[in-house]
mmCIF file of C-alpha atoms and ligand atoms in Angstrom:
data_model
loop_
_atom_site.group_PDB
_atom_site.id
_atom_site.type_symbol
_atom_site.label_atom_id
_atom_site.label_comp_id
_atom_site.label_asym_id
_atom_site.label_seq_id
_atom_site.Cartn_x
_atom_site.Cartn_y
_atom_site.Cartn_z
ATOM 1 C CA UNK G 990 -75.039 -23.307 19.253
ATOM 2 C CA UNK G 991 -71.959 -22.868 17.282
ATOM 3 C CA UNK G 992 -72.406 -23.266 13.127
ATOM 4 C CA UNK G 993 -69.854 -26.007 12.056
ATOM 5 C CA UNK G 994 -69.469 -24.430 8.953
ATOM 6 C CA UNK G 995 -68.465 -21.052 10.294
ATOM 7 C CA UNK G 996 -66.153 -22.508 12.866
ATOM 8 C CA UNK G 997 -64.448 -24.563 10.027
ATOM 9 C CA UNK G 998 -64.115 -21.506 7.581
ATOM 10 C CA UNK G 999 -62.729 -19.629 10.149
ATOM 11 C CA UNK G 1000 -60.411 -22.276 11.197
ATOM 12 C CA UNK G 1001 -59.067 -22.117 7.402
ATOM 13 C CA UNK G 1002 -58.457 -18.426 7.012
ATOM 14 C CA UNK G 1003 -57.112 -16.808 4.318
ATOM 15 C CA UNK G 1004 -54.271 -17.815 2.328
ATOM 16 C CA UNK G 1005 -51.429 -15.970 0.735
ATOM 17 C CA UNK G 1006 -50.116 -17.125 -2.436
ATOM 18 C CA UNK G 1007 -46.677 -16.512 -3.761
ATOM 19 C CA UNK G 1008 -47.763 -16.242 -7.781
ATOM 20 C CA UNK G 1009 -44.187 -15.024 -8.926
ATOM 21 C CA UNK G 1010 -40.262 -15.150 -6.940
ATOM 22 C CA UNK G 1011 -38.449 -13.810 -9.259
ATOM 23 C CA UNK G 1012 -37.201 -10.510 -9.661
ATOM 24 C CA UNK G 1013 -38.808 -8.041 -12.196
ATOM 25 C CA UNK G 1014 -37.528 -9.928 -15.241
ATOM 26 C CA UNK G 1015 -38.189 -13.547 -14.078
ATOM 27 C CA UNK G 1016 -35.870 -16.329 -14.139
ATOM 28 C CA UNK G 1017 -34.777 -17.435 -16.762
ATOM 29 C CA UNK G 1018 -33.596 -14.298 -17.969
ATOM 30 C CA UNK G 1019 -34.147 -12.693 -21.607
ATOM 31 C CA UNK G 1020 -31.295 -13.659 -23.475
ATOM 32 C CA UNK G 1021 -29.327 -15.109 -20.441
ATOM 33 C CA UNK G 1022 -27.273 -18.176 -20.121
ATOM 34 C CA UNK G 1023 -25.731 -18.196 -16.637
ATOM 35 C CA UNK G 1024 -25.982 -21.289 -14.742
ATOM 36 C CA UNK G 1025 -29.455 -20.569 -13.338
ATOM 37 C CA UNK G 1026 -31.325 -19.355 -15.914
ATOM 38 C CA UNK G 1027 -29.583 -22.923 -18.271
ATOM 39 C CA UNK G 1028 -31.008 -24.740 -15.327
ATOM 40 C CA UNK G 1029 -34.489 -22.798 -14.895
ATOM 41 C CA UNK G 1030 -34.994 -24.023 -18.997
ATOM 42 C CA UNK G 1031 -34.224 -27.623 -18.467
ATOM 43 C CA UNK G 1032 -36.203 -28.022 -15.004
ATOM 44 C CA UNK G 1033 -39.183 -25.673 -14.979
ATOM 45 C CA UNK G 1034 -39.572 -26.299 -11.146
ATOM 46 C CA UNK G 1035 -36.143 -24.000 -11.145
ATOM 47 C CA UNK G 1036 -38.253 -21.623 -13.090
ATOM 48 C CA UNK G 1037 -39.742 -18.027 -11.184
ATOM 49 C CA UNK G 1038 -42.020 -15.821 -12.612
ATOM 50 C CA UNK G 1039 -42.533 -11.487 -12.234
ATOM 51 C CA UNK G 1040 -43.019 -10.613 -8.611
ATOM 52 C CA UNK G 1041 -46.981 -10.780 -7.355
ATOM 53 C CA UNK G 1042 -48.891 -12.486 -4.780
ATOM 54 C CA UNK G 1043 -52.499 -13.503 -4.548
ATOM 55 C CA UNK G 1044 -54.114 -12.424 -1.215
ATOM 56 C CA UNK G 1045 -57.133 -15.314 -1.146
ATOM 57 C CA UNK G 1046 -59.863 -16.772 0.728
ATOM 58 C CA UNK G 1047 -59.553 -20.098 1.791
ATOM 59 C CA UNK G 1048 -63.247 -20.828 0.665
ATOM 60 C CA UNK G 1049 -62.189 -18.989 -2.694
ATOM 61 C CA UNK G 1050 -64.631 -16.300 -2.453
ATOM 62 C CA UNK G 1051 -62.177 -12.977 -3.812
ATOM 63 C CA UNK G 1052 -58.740 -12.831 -4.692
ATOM 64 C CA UNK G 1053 -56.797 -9.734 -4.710
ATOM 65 C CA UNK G 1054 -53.331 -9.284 -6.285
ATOM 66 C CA UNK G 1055 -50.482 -7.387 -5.266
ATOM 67 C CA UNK G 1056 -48.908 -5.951 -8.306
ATOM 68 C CA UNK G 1057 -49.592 -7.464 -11.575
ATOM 69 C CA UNK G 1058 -46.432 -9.010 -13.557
ATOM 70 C CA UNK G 1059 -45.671 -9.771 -16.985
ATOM 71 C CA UNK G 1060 -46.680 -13.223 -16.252
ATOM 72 C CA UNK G 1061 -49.891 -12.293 -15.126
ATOM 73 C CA UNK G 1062 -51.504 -15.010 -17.853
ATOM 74 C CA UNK G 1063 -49.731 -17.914 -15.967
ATOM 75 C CA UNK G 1064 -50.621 -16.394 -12.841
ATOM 76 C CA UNK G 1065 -54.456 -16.179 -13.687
ATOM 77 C CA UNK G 1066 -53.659 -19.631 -14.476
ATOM 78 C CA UNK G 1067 -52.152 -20.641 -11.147
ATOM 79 C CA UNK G 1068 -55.264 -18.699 -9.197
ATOM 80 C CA UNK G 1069 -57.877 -20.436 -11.426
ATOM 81 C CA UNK G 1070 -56.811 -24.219 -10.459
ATOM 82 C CA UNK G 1071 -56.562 -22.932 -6.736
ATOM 83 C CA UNK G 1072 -60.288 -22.100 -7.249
ATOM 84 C CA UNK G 1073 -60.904 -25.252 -9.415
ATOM 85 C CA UNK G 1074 -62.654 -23.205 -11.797
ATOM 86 C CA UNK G 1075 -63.289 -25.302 -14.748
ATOM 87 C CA UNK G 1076 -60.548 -24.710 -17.678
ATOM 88 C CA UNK G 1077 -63.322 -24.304 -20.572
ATOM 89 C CA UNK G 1078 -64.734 -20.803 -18.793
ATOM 90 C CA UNK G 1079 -63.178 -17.667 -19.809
ATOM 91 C CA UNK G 1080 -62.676 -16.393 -16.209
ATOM 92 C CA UNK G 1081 -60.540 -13.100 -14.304
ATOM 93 C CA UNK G 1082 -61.133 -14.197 -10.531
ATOM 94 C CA UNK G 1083 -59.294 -10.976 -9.323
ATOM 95 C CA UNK G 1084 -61.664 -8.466 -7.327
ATOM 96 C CA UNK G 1085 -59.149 -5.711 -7.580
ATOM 97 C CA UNK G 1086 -54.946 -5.433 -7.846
ATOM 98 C CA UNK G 1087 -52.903 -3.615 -5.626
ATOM 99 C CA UNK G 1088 -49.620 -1.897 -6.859
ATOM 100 C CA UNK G 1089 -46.018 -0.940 -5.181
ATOM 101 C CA UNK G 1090 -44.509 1.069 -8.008
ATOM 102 C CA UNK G 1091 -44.240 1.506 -11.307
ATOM 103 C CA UNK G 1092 -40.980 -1.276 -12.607
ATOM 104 C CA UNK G 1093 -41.184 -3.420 -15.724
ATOM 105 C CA UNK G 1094 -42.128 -6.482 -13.352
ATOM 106 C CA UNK G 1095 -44.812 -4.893 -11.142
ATOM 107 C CA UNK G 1096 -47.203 -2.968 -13.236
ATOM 108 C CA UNK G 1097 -46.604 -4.823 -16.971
ATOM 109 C CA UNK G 1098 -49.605 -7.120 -16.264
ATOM 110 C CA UNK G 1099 -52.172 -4.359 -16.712
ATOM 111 C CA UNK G 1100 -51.402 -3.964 -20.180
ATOM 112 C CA UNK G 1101 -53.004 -7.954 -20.615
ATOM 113 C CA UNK G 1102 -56.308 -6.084 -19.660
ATOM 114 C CA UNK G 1103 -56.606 -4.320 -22.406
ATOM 115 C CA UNK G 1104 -58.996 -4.664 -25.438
ATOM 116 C CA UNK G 1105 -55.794 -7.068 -27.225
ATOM 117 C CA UNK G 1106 -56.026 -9.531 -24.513
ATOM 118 C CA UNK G 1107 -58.758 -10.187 -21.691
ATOM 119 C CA UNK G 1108 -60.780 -6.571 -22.335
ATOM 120 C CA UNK G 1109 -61.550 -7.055 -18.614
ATOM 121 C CA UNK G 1110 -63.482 -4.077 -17.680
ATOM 122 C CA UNK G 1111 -63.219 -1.849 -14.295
ATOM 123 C CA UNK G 1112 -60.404 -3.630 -12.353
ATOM 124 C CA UNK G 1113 -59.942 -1.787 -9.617
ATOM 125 C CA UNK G 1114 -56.003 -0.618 -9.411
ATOM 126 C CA UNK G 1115 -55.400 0.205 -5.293
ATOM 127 C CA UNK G 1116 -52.800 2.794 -5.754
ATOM 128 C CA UNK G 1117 -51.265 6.180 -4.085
ATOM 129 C CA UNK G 1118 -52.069 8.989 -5.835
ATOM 130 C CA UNK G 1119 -48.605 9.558 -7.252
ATOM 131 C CA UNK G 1120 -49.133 6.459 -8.902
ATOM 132 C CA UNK G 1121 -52.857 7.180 -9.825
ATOM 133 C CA UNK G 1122 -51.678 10.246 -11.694
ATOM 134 C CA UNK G 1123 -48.747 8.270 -13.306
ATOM 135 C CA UNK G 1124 -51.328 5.422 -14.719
ATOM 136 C CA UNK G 1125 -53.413 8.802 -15.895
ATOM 137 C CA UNK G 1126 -51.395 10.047 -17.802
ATOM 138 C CA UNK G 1127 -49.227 7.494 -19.434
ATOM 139 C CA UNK G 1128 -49.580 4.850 -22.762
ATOM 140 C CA UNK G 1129 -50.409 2.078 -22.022
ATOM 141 C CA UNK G 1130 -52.164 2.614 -18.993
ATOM 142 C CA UNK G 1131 -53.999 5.943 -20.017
ATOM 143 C CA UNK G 1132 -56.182 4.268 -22.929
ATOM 144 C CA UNK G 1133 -56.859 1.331 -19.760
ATOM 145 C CA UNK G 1134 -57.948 3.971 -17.688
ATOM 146 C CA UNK G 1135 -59.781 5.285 -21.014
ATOM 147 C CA UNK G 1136 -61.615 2.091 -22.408
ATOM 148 C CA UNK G 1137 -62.602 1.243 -18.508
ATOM 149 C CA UNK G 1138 -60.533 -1.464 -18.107
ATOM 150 C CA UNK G 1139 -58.844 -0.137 -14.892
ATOM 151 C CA UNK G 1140 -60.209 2.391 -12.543
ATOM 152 C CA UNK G 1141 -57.522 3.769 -10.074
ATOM 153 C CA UNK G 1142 -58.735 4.576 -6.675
ATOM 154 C CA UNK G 1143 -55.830 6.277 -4.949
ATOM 155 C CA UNK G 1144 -55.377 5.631 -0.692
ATOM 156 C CA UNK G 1145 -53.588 7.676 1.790
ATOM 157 C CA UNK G 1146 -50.264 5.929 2.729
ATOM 158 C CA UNK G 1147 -50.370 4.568 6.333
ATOM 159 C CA UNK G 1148 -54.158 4.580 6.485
ATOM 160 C CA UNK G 1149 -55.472 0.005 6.977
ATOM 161 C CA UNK G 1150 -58.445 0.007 4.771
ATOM 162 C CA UNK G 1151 -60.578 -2.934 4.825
ATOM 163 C CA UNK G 1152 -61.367 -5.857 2.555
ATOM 164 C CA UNK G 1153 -63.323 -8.911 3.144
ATOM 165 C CA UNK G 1154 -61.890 -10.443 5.781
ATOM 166 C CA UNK G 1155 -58.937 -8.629 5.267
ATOM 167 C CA UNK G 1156 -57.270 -5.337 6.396
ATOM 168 C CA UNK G 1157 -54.719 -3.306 4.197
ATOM 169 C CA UNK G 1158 -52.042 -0.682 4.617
ATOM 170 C CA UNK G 1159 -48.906 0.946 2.928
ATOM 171 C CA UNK G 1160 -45.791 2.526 3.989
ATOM 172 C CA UNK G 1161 -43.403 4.415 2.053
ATOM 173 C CA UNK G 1162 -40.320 2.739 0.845
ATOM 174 C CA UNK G 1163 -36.624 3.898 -0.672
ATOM 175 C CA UNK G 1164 -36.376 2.639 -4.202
ATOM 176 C CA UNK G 1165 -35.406 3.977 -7.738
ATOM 177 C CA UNK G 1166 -38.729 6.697 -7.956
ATOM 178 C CA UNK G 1167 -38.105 7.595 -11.618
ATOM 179 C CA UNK G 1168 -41.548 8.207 -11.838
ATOM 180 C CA UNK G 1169 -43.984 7.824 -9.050
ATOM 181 C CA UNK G 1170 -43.057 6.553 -5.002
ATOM 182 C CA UNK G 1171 -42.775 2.926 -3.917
ATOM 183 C CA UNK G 1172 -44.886 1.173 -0.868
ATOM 184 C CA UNK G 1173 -45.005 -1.980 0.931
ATOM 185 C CA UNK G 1174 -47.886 -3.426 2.134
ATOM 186 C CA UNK G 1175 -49.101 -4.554 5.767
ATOM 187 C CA UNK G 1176 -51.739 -7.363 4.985
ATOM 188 C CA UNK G 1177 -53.592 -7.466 8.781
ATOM 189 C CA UNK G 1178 -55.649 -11.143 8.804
ATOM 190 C CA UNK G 1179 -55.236 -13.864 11.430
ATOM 191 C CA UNK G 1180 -51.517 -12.829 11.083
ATOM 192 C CA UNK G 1181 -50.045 -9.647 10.391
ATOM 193 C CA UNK G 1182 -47.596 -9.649 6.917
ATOM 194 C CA UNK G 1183 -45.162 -7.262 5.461
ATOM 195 C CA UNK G 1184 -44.988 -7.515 1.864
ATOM 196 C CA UNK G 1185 -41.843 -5.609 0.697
ATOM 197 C CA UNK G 1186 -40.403 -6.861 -3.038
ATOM 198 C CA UNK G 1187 -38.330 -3.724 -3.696
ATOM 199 C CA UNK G 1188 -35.890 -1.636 -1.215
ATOM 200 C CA UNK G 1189 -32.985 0.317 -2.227
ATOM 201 C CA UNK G 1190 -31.311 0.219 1.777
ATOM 202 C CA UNK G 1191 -33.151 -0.646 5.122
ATOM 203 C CA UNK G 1192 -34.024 2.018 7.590
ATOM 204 C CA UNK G 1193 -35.110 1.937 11.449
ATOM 205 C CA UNK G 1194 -39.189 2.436 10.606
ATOM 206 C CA UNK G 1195 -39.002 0.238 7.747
ATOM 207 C CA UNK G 1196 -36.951 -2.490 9.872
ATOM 208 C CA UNK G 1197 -39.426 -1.667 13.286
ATOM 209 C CA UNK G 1198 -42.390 -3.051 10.685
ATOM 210 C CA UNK G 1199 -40.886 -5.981 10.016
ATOM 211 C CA UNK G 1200 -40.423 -6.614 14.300
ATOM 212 C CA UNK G 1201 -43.730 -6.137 14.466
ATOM 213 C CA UNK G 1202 -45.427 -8.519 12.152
ATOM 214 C CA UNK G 1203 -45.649 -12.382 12.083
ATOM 215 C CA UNK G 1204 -44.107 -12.462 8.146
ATOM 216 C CA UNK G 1205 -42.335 -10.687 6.157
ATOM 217 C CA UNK G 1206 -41.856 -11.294 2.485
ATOM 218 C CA UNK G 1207 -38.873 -9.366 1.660
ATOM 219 C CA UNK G 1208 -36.574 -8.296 -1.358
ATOM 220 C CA UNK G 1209 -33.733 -10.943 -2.051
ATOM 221 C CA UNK G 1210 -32.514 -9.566 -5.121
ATOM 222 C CA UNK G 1211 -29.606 -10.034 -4.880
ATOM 223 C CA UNK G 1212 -27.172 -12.838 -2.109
ATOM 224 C CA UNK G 1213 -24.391 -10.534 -1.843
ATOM 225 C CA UNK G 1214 -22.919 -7.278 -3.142
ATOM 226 C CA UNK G 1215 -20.244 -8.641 -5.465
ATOM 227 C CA UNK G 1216 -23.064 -10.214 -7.621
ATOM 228 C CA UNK G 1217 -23.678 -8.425 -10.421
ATOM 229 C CA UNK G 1218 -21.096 -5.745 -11.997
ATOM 230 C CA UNK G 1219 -23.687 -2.742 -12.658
ATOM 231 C CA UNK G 1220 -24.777 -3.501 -8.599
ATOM 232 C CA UNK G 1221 -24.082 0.498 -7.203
ATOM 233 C CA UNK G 1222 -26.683 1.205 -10.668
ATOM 234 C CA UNK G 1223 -29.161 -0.982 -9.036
ATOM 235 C CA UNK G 1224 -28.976 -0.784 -5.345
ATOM 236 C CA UNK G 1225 -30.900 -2.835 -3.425
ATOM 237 C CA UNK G 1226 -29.698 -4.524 -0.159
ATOM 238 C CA UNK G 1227 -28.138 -7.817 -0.552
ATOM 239 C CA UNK G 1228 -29.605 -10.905 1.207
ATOM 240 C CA UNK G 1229 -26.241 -11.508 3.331
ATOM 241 C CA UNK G 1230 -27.124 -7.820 5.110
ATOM 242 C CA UNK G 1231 -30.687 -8.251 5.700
ATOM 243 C CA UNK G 1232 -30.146 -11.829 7.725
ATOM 244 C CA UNK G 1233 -27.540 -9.974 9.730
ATOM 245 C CA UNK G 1234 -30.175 -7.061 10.283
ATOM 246 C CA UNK G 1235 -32.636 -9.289 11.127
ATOM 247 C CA UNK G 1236 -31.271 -11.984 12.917
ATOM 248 C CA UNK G 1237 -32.722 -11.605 16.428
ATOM 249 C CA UNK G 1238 -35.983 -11.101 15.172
ATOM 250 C CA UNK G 1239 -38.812 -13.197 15.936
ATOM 251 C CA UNK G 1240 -40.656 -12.541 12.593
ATOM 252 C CA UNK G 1241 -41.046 -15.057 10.249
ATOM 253 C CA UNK G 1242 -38.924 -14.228 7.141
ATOM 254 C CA UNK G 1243 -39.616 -15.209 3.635
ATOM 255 C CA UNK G 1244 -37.003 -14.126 0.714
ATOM 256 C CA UNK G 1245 -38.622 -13.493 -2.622
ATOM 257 C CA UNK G 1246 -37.648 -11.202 -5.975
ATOM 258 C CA UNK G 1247 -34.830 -13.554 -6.622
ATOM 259 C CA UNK G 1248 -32.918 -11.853 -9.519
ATOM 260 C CA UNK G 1249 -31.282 -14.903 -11.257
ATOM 261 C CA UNK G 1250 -27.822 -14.134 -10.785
ATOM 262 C CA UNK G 1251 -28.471 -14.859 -7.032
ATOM 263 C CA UNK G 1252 -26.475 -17.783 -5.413
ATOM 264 C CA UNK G 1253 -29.306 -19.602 -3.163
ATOM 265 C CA UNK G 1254 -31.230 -20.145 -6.330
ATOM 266 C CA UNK G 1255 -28.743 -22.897 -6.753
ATOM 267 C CA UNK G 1256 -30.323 -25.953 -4.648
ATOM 268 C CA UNK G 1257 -26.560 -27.156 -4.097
ATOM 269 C CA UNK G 1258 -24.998 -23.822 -3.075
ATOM 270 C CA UNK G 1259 -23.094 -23.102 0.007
ATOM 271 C CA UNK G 1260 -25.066 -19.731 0.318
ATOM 272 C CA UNK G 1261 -28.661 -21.729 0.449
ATOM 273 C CA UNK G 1262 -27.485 -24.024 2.815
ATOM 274 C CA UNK G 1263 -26.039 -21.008 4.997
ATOM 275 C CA UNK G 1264 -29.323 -19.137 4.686
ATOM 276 C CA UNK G 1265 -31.747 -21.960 5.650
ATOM 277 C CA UNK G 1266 -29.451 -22.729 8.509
ATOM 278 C CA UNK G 1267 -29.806 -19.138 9.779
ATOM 279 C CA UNK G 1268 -33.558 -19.680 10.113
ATOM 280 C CA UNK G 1269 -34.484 -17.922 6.930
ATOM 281 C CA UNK G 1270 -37.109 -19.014 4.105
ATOM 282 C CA UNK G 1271 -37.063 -19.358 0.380
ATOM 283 C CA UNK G 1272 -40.191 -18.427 -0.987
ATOM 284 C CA UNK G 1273 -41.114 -20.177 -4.175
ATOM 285 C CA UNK G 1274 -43.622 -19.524 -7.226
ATOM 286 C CA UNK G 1275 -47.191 -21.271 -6.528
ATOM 287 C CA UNK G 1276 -46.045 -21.429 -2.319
ATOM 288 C CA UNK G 1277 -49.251 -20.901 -0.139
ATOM 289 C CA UNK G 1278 -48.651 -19.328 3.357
ATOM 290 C CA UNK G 1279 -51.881 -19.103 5.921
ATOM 291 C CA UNK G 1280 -52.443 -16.015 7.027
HETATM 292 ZN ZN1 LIG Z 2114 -38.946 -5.356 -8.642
HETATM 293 ZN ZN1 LIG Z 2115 -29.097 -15.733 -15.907
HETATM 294 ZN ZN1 LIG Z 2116 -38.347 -1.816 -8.467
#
């Protein structure tokens, strides 16, 4: 006989939690006044924190993060009344954090682990081994590393390693590599999802990755390329080119990393309407996809 219990658990699968939408620095912007970050302070619903997602089990057993933004206290937050935990406990629900690169809005989190904050001890920090040696050998990460807050354990790019119910693997992305590379992530549950917050252009295997998953979360920096002035200084393809790249495609597309210049953060906008119309989706901080 079939247990209830199991067939319902499986039936709920695991969930995937949009945590942050905005680009590295958030909207509102520091010291920014444009339209959207005026409206982001009046409305907080407008507002969209550093770029992360929870990867969680529907019966709230672990919780893994991809990347860990400045806003990683709200985002602890956001996780803990998802698990109900009760407010009074001093709790860290996250069984280990996965990382893409090294920007401000992807790594700045970590430092909130630290003996100042949370003194969590022996997150695990999924990483390549570029980025392993990077956190090594760099303040603040180095005295983490140090005072056993985070423990790095490096993978092979390309090889699925396995979680709970969950399977895992990178691939190597184009972006601004100051220090260490970039990856996206392949998250293989019930559905297959490309995670990809940062791209400097599209190429064939990175756009054949996307064809052959179920949902892709990808960069929407920016709507269009006359956006922002100091664009060519941060290159990263514009919203309007990846909907024509990916129009015939059968995947399910998400936008997220919204910097807050960008046009379809405007509810009212032309360029939302045109998007949604195309078939595309607006991700949105605290959004929970099934996976
Ligand atoms: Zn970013
Ligand atoms: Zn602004
Ligand atoms: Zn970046």
């Amino acid at each position: 006989m079939r247990n209830f219990y199991i067939d319902l658990f499986v039936e709920l699968g695991m969930q995937l939690v949009i945590l942050g939408s905005g680009q590295d620095a958030g909207v509102p912007q520091i010291g920014c006044y444009c339209d959207n970050c005026v409206k982001s302070r009046e409305d907080k619903t407008f507002r969209r924190l550093g770029p992360s997602i929870a990867l969680m089990d529907s019966k709230k057993k672990f919780c893994y993060l991809i990347d860990a933004s400045q806003d990683l206290k709200d985002q602890i937050d956001m996780i803990n009344e998802l698990l109900q935990k009760d407010p009074s406990e001093k709790s860290f629900p996250i069984d280990g954090i996965f990382l893409t690169h090294t920007h401000y809005g992807h790594i700045a989190g970590l430092w909130s682990l630290g003996k100042e904050c949370i003194d969590i001890k022996k997150i695990i920090i999924h990483c390549t081994q570029k980025m392993k040696q990077f956190l090594e050998n760099y303040h603040p990460f180095k005295h983490l590393i140090e005072q056993e807050n985070i423990t790095p354990i490096p993978f092979e790019i390309g090889t699925k390693q396995h979680y709970n119910e969950f399977s895992i693997s990178s691939f190597e992305v184009p972006h601004r590599n100051e220090y260490v590379d970039t990856v996206g992530y392949i998250i293989h549950a019930t559905k297959t999802v490309v995670y990809l917050p940062d791209l400097d252009y599209w190429t064939e295997e990175i756009l054949a990755i996307i064809e052959q998953a179920d949902i892709a979360i990808v960069d929407a920096s920016f709507y269009s390329k006359d956006e922002l002035p100091r664009m060519t200084n941060v290159p990263h393809p514009p919203m309007i080119e990846t909907m024509e790249r990916l129009k015939d495609s059968t995947t399910e597309i998400y936008f997220t990393h919204f910097n807050h210049t960008n046009k379809t953060l405007d509810v009212t906008s032309k360029e939302r309407k045109e998007t949604l119309e195309k078939g595309f989706k607006l991700a949105y901080d605290g959004l929970i996809i099934e996976v």
